[in-house]
Short mmCIF file of N, CA and C in Angstrom, two decimals:
data_model
loop_
_atom_site.label_atom_id
_atom_site.label_comp_id
_atom_site.label_asym_id
_atom_site.label_seq_id
_atom_site.Cartn_x
_atom_site.Cartn_y
_atom_site.Cartn_z
N UNK A 1 -73.92 11.21 67.58
CA UNK A 1 -72.45 11.94 67.84
C UNK A 1 -72.15 11.10 69.15
N UNK A 2 -70.94 10.60 69.29
CA UNK A 2 -70.25 9.74 70.27
C UNK A 2 -69.34 10.87 71.15
N UNK A 3 -69.72 10.73 72.53
CA UNK A 3 -68.74 11.63 73.47
C UNK A 3 -67.46 10.95 73.69
N UNK A 4 -66.38 11.55 73.52
CA UNK A 4 -64.90 11.19 73.81
C UNK A 4 -64.77 11.50 75.38
N UNK A 5 -64.79 10.34 76.31
CA UNK A 5 -64.45 10.49 77.48
C UNK A 5 -63.16 11.33 77.77
N UNK A 6 -62.20 11.01 77.01
CA UNK A 6 -60.69 11.48 77.14
C UNK A 6 -60.62 13.07 77.25
N UNK A 7 -61.62 13.49 76.28
CA UNK A 7 -61.48 14.95 76.02
C UNK A 7 -62.26 15.65 77.11
N UNK A 8 -62.76 15.00 78.14
CA UNK A 8 -63.64 15.70 79.18
C UNK A 8 -62.72 16.66 80.02
N UNK A 9 -63.17 17.75 80.56
CA UNK A 9 -62.48 18.30 81.50
C UNK A 9 -62.12 17.77 82.89
N UNK A 10 -61.10 18.02 83.53
CA UNK A 10 -60.92 17.51 84.98
C UNK A 10 -61.91 17.81 85.90
N UNK A 11 -62.39 16.89 86.46
CA UNK A 11 -63.59 16.82 87.52
C UNK A 11 -62.98 16.63 88.83
N UNK A 12 -63.80 17.27 89.86
CA UNK A 12 -63.91 17.18 91.33
C UNK A 12 -64.97 16.01 91.61
N UNK A 13 -64.56 14.82 92.01
CA UNK A 13 -65.37 13.59 92.15
C UNK A 13 -65.44 13.40 93.62
N UNK A 14 -66.48 13.23 94.30
CA UNK A 14 -66.77 12.82 95.60
C UNK A 14 -66.98 11.16 95.33
N UNK A 15 -66.19 10.29 96.12
CA UNK A 15 -66.39 9.04 95.97
C UNK A 15 -66.75 8.40 97.43
N UNK A 16 -67.85 7.70 97.48
CA UNK A 16 -68.43 7.00 98.84
C UNK A 16 -68.81 5.60 98.62
N UNK A 17 -67.82 5.04 99.60
CA UNK A 17 -67.87 3.44 99.36
C UNK A 17 -67.28 2.89 100.83
N UNK A 18 -67.69 1.91 101.36
CA UNK A 18 -67.40 1.58 102.67
C UNK A 18 -66.23 0.45 102.40
N UNK A 19 -65.93 0.14 101.18
CA UNK A 19 -64.82 -0.84 101.08
C UNK A 19 -63.52 -0.19 100.65
N UNK A 20 -62.47 -0.38 101.41
CA UNK A 20 -61.20 0.39 100.80
C UNK A 20 -60.81 0.03 99.45
N UNK A 21 -61.04 -1.29 99.17
CA UNK A 21 -60.34 -1.66 97.99
C UNK A 21 -61.16 -1.11 96.85
N UNK A 22 -62.58 -0.73 96.80
CA UNK A 22 -63.13 -0.28 95.93
C UNK A 22 -62.84 1.39 95.84
N UNK A 23 -62.49 2.02 97.24
CA UNK A 23 -62.17 3.32 97.18
C UNK A 23 -60.84 3.53 96.30
N UNK A 24 -59.87 2.76 96.62
CA UNK A 24 -58.61 2.76 95.98
C UNK A 24 -58.85 2.65 94.41
N UNK A 25 -59.53 1.62 93.87
CA UNK A 25 -59.60 1.34 92.71
C UNK A 25 -60.47 2.61 91.90
N UNK A 26 -61.39 3.07 92.55
CA UNK A 26 -61.94 4.38 92.04
C UNK A 26 -61.14 5.43 91.97
N UNK A 27 -60.24 5.72 93.02
CA UNK A 27 -59.32 6.87 93.01
C UNK A 27 -58.28 6.50 92.06
N UNK A 28 -57.80 5.28 91.60
CA UNK A 28 -56.96 5.10 90.48
C UNK A 28 -57.55 5.47 89.21
N UNK A 29 -58.48 5.07 89.12
CA UNK A 29 -59.43 5.13 87.69
C UNK A 29 -59.59 6.46 87.52
N UNK A 30 -60.06 7.32 88.48
CA UNK A 30 -60.27 8.85 88.34
C UNK A 30 -59.08 9.58 88.14
N UNK A 31 -57.81 9.20 88.82
CA UNK A 31 -56.57 9.81 88.58
C UNK A 31 -56.08 9.52 87.23
N UNK A 32 -56.32 8.10 86.60
CA UNK A 32 -55.77 7.97 85.42
C UNK A 32 -56.49 8.67 84.11
N UNK A 33 -57.93 9.19 84.53
CA UNK A 33 -58.82 9.89 83.77
C UNK A 33 -58.21 11.37 83.75
N UNK A 34 -57.42 11.85 84.86
CA UNK A 34 -57.29 13.04 84.82
C UNK A 34 -58.20 13.97 85.89
N UNK A 35 -58.68 13.19 86.68
CA UNK A 35 -59.80 13.81 87.58
C UNK A 35 -59.33 13.92 89.11
N UNK A 36 -59.80 14.49 89.97
CA UNK A 36 -59.37 14.31 91.52
C UNK A 36 -60.53 13.87 92.23
N UNK A 37 -60.06 12.94 93.22
CA UNK A 37 -61.26 12.42 94.00
C UNK A 37 -61.14 12.69 95.54
N UNK A 38 -62.08 12.73 96.12
CA UNK A 38 -62.04 12.84 97.54
C UNK A 38 -62.71 11.54 98.03
N UNK A 39 -62.33 10.77 99.02
CA UNK A 39 -63.00 9.60 99.33
C UNK A 39 -63.69 9.66 100.72
N UNK A 40 -64.82 8.94 100.92
CA UNK A 40 -65.54 9.05 101.94
C UNK A 40 -66.22 7.54 102.31
N UNK A 41 -66.42 7.22 103.42
CA UNK A 41 -66.80 5.83 103.56
C UNK A 41 -68.39 5.59 104.04
N UNK A 42 -69.19 6.67 103.96
CA UNK A 42 -70.53 6.13 104.33
C UNK A 42 -71.42 7.38 103.89
N UNK A 43 -72.76 7.30 103.81
CA UNK A 43 -73.60 8.33 103.58
C UNK A 43 -73.52 9.50 104.25
N UNK A 44 -73.37 9.45 105.64
CA UNK A 44 -73.34 10.71 106.47
C UNK A 44 -72.09 11.43 105.90
N UNK A 45 -70.89 10.87 105.94
CA UNK A 45 -69.80 11.55 105.42
C UNK A 45 -69.94 12.19 104.02
N UNK A 46 -70.54 11.62 103.27
CA UNK A 46 -70.92 11.95 101.99
C UNK A 46 -71.75 13.25 102.09
N UNK A 47 -72.64 13.34 102.75
CA UNK A 47 -73.49 14.63 102.79
C UNK A 47 -72.75 15.63 103.62
N UNK A 48 -71.57 15.26 104.51
CA UNK A 48 -70.96 16.55 105.12
C UNK A 48 -70.04 16.93 104.23
N UNK A 49 -69.46 15.91 103.39
CA UNK A 49 -68.44 16.55 102.24
C UNK A 49 -69.19 17.48 101.10
N UNK A 50 -70.37 17.15 100.70
CA UNK A 50 -71.09 17.89 100.02
C UNK A 50 -71.41 19.20 100.56
N UNK A 51 -71.70 19.27 101.93
CA UNK A 51 -71.96 20.68 102.36
C UNK A 51 -70.87 21.35 102.54
N UNK A 52 -69.58 20.77 102.64
CA UNK A 52 -68.32 21.66 103.05
C UNK A 52 -67.88 21.88 101.56
N UNK A 53 -67.92 21.33 100.61
CA UNK A 53 -67.26 21.51 99.28
C UNK A 53 -68.05 21.41 98.01
N UNK A 54 -67.76 21.87 96.86
CA UNK A 54 -68.31 21.70 95.85
C UNK A 54 -67.78 20.55 94.97
N UNK A 55 -68.55 19.74 94.20
CA UNK A 55 -68.01 18.66 93.57
C UNK A 55 -68.83 18.59 92.19
N UNK A 56 -68.10 18.17 91.19
CA UNK A 56 -68.62 18.06 89.79
C UNK A 56 -69.60 17.00 89.76
N UNK A 57 -69.21 15.83 90.57
CA UNK A 57 -70.05 14.56 90.40
C UNK A 57 -69.86 13.84 91.59
N UNK A 58 -70.63 12.86 91.93
CA UNK A 58 -70.74 12.02 93.25
C UNK A 58 -70.74 10.51 92.69
N UNK A 59 -69.77 9.58 92.95
CA UNK A 59 -69.98 8.13 92.80
C UNK A 59 -70.57 7.61 94.17
N UNK A 60 -71.63 7.04 94.23
CA UNK A 60 -72.05 6.74 95.50
C UNK A 60 -72.48 5.21 95.45
N UNK A 61 -71.84 4.61 96.51
CA UNK A 61 -72.13 3.26 96.66
C UNK A 61 -73.64 2.97 97.19
N UNK A 62 -74.40 1.89 96.93
CA UNK A 62 -75.65 1.76 97.23
C UNK A 62 -75.70 1.25 98.60
N UNK A 63 -74.77 0.37 98.82
CA UNK A 63 -74.91 -0.49 100.04
C UNK A 63 -73.62 -0.11 100.93
N UNK A 64 -73.95 0.77 101.95
CA UNK A 64 -72.94 1.23 102.90
C UNK A 64 -73.76 0.91 104.48
N UNK A 65 -72.87 0.95 105.59
CA UNK A 65 -73.44 0.80 106.74
C UNK A 65 -73.95 2.19 107.20
N UNK A 66 -74.74 2.22 108.35
CA UNK A 66 -75.07 3.67 108.72
C UNK A 66 -76.13 4.19 107.94
N UNK A 67 -75.93 4.85 107.05
CA UNK A 67 -76.49 5.40 105.95
C UNK A 67 -76.22 5.01 104.53
N UNK A 68 -77.11 4.26 104.06
CA UNK A 68 -76.78 3.72 102.62
C UNK A 68 -76.87 4.83 101.49
N UNK A 69 -76.41 4.38 100.25
CA UNK A 69 -76.34 5.44 99.26
C UNK A 69 -77.84 5.79 98.65
N UNK A 70 -79.00 5.15 98.84
CA UNK A 70 -80.21 5.54 98.45
C UNK A 70 -80.85 6.49 99.59
N UNK A 71 -80.46 6.46 101.01
CA UNK A 71 -80.94 7.18 101.78
C UNK A 71 -80.14 8.71 101.66
N UNK A 72 -78.73 8.59 101.33
CA UNK A 72 -77.89 9.72 101.14
C UNK A 72 -78.39 10.40 99.89
N UNK A 73 -78.93 9.81 98.97
CA UNK A 73 -79.23 10.44 97.65
C UNK A 73 -80.49 11.17 97.92
N UNK A 74 -81.28 10.44 98.70
CA UNK A 74 -82.67 11.10 98.91
C UNK A 74 -82.54 12.42 99.92
N UNK A 75 -81.61 12.38 100.66
CA UNK A 75 -81.30 13.47 101.45
C UNK A 75 -80.61 14.89 100.85
N UNK A 76 -79.62 14.23 99.99
CA UNK A 76 -79.20 15.23 98.92
C UNK A 76 -80.09 16.07 98.00
N UNK A 77 -80.88 15.19 97.41
CA UNK A 77 -81.93 15.73 96.57
C UNK A 77 -82.82 16.78 97.19
N UNK A 78 -83.26 16.47 98.71
CA UNK A 78 -84.07 17.24 99.27
C UNK A 78 -83.14 18.80 99.64
N UNK A 79 -81.87 18.57 99.99
CA UNK A 79 -81.20 19.69 100.27
C UNK A 79 -80.99 20.58 99.17
N UNK A 80 -81.00 20.04 97.75
CA UNK A 80 -80.62 20.81 96.78
C UNK A 80 -81.92 21.23 96.04
N UNK A 81 -83.11 21.16 96.48
CA UNK A 81 -84.24 21.55 95.82
C UNK A 81 -84.12 23.03 95.62
N UNK A 82 -84.23 23.32 94.20
CA UNK A 82 -84.05 24.75 93.83
C UNK A 82 -82.84 25.31 93.75
N UNK A 83 -81.85 24.54 94.03
CA UNK A 83 -80.30 25.07 94.08
C UNK A 83 -79.56 24.12 92.99
N UNK A 84 -78.46 24.33 93.07
CA UNK A 84 -77.52 23.64 91.91
C UNK A 84 -77.73 22.21 92.12
N UNK A 85 -77.81 21.49 91.21
CA UNK A 85 -78.09 20.07 91.07
C UNK A 85 -76.64 19.52 90.90
N UNK A 86 -76.22 18.41 91.90
CA UNK A 86 -74.93 17.74 91.70
C UNK A 86 -75.26 16.33 91.25
N UNK A 87 -74.87 15.95 89.95
CA UNK A 87 -74.93 14.64 89.55
C UNK A 87 -74.32 13.60 90.32
N UNK A 88 -75.40 12.67 90.31
CA UNK A 88 -74.93 11.40 91.32
C UNK A 88 -74.91 10.16 90.30
N UNK A 89 -73.80 9.36 90.45
CA UNK A 89 -73.84 8.12 89.65
C UNK A 89 -73.74 7.15 90.75
N UNK A 90 -74.71 6.25 90.83
CA UNK A 90 -74.89 5.25 91.71
C UNK A 90 -73.79 3.91 91.52
N UNK A 91 -73.18 3.36 92.49
CA UNK A 91 -72.30 2.35 92.05
C UNK A 91 -72.91 1.12 92.80
N UNK A 92 -72.98 -0.09 92.14
CA UNK A 92 -73.70 -1.35 92.89
C UNK A 92 -73.16 -2.57 92.31
N UNK A 93 -73.12 -3.56 93.26
CA UNK A 93 -72.89 -5.00 92.64
C UNK A 93 -74.12 -5.48 91.93
N UNK A 94 -75.19 -4.88 92.01
CA UNK A 94 -76.39 -5.42 91.41
C UNK A 94 -76.59 -5.02 90.13
N UNK A 95 -76.62 -5.60 89.23
CA UNK A 95 -76.82 -5.27 87.70
C UNK A 95 -77.76 -5.66 86.76
N UNK A 96 -78.98 -5.46 87.40
CA UNK A 96 -80.24 -6.12 86.81
C UNK A 96 -81.03 -4.86 86.24
N UNK A 97 -81.78 -4.91 85.26
CA UNK A 97 -82.59 -3.69 84.73
C UNK A 97 -83.33 -3.04 85.79
N UNK A 98 -84.08 -3.95 86.64
CA UNK A 98 -84.81 -3.25 87.85
C UNK A 98 -84.25 -2.55 88.74
N UNK A 99 -82.93 -2.87 89.00
CA UNK A 99 -82.01 -2.24 89.94
C UNK A 99 -81.59 -0.90 89.35
N UNK A 100 -81.14 -1.00 88.11
CA UNK A 100 -81.04 0.46 87.34
C UNK A 100 -82.17 1.41 87.37
N UNK A 101 -83.32 0.90 87.21
CA UNK A 101 -84.78 1.60 87.20
C UNK A 101 -84.90 2.47 88.43
N UNK A 102 -84.83 1.35 89.42
CA UNK A 102 -85.00 1.67 90.87
C UNK A 102 -84.08 2.95 91.31
N UNK A 103 -82.74 2.80 91.09
CA UNK A 103 -81.87 4.00 91.17
C UNK A 103 -82.22 5.29 90.60
N UNK A 104 -82.62 5.05 89.24
CA UNK A 104 -82.77 6.35 88.51
C UNK A 104 -84.19 6.88 88.94
N UNK A 105 -85.15 6.22 89.48
CA UNK A 105 -86.17 6.65 89.94
C UNK A 105 -86.08 7.32 91.45
N UNK A 106 -85.05 6.90 92.06
CA UNK A 106 -84.64 7.51 93.25
C UNK A 106 -83.98 8.93 93.32
N UNK A 107 -83.50 9.18 91.89
CA UNK A 107 -83.00 10.55 91.82
C UNK A 107 -81.65 10.39 91.26
N UNK A 108 -81.15 9.21 90.95
CA UNK A 108 -79.67 9.11 90.61
C UNK A 108 -79.59 9.56 88.96
N UNK A 109 -78.34 10.05 88.70
CA UNK A 109 -78.26 10.61 87.28
C UNK A 109 -77.73 9.40 86.53
N UNK A 110 -76.88 8.54 87.09
CA UNK A 110 -76.39 7.36 86.21
C UNK A 110 -76.22 6.37 87.16
N UNK A 111 -75.51 5.17 86.62
CA UNK A 111 -75.52 4.06 87.31
C UNK A 111 -74.21 3.08 86.74
N UNK A 112 -73.50 2.52 87.41
CA UNK A 112 -72.20 1.72 86.88
C UNK A 112 -72.39 0.65 88.03
N UNK A 113 -71.81 -0.39 87.37
CA UNK A 113 -71.89 -1.79 88.17
C UNK A 113 -70.37 -2.08 88.44
N UNK A 114 -70.32 -2.83 89.59
CA UNK A 114 -68.94 -3.08 90.17
C UNK A 114 -68.64 -4.52 89.61
N UNK A 115 -67.47 -4.85 89.52
CA UNK A 115 -66.35 -4.00 89.81
C UNK A 115 -66.16 -2.94 88.74
N UNK A 116 -65.69 -1.85 89.21
CA UNK A 116 -65.67 -0.58 88.24
C UNK A 116 -64.77 -0.93 87.33
N UNK A 117 -65.05 -0.54 85.94
CA UNK A 117 -64.36 -0.52 84.89
C UNK A 117 -64.06 0.76 84.32
N UNK A 118 -62.82 1.03 83.84
CA UNK A 118 -62.38 2.31 83.53
C UNK A 118 -63.05 2.95 82.30
N UNK A 119 -63.58 2.37 81.23
CA UNK A 119 -64.15 2.69 80.17
C UNK A 119 -65.49 2.82 80.45
N UNK A 120 -66.24 1.88 81.00
CA UNK A 120 -67.77 2.22 81.45
C UNK A 120 -67.91 3.48 82.38
N UNK A 121 -66.95 3.64 83.48
CA UNK A 121 -67.10 4.80 84.21
C UNK A 121 -66.83 6.11 83.51
N UNK A 122 -65.85 6.27 82.71
CA UNK A 122 -65.62 7.31 81.88
C UNK A 122 -66.63 7.57 80.98
N UNK A 123 -67.26 6.52 80.26
CA UNK A 123 -68.48 7.06 79.49
C UNK A 123 -69.69 7.30 80.22
N UNK A 124 -70.06 6.90 81.46
CA UNK A 124 -71.03 7.33 82.55
C UNK A 124 -70.65 8.83 82.82
N UNK A 125 -69.44 9.03 83.27
CA UNK A 125 -68.89 10.38 83.54
C UNK A 125 -69.41 11.57 82.50
N UNK A 126 -68.94 11.14 81.47
CA UNK A 126 -68.99 11.90 80.26
C UNK A 126 -70.51 12.18 80.00
N UNK A 127 -71.20 11.20 80.07
CA UNK A 127 -72.84 11.37 79.88
C UNK A 127 -73.67 12.12 80.94
N UNK A 128 -73.21 12.02 82.16
CA UNK A 128 -74.11 12.84 83.33
C UNK A 128 -73.36 14.14 83.60
N UNK A 129 -72.27 14.42 83.25
CA UNK A 129 -71.45 15.72 83.72
C UNK A 129 -71.55 16.70 82.12
N UNK A 130 -72.22 17.64 82.21
CA UNK A 130 -72.32 18.50 80.91
C UNK A 130 -71.74 19.63 81.29
#
């Protein structure tokens, strides 16, 4: 059975990326899919936003200054131990099988490669958000 991404409910998405162009692209793609996005620029702001608000899913860039996505993901998973699980889709320019495996082993629920593509993003959102 194939999931139809366009039939998905509207999601609140936290988007973390240090590149303003990537943030704008993600925001536009999410808006076009009927989702709302909150944009942050590093791992510290990601964790602050997750502590202050509830999100259906997080799009988390792997490489950011200060605190990168892998470190932010590890801290998120520690914080939520025994609590509500927040799906995290890692976003990276590196698209090799070993990169995907490493991110999933680190606790990510999904993975999309840059540059973001609307169809791939919609399919991954539908896959990880149940």
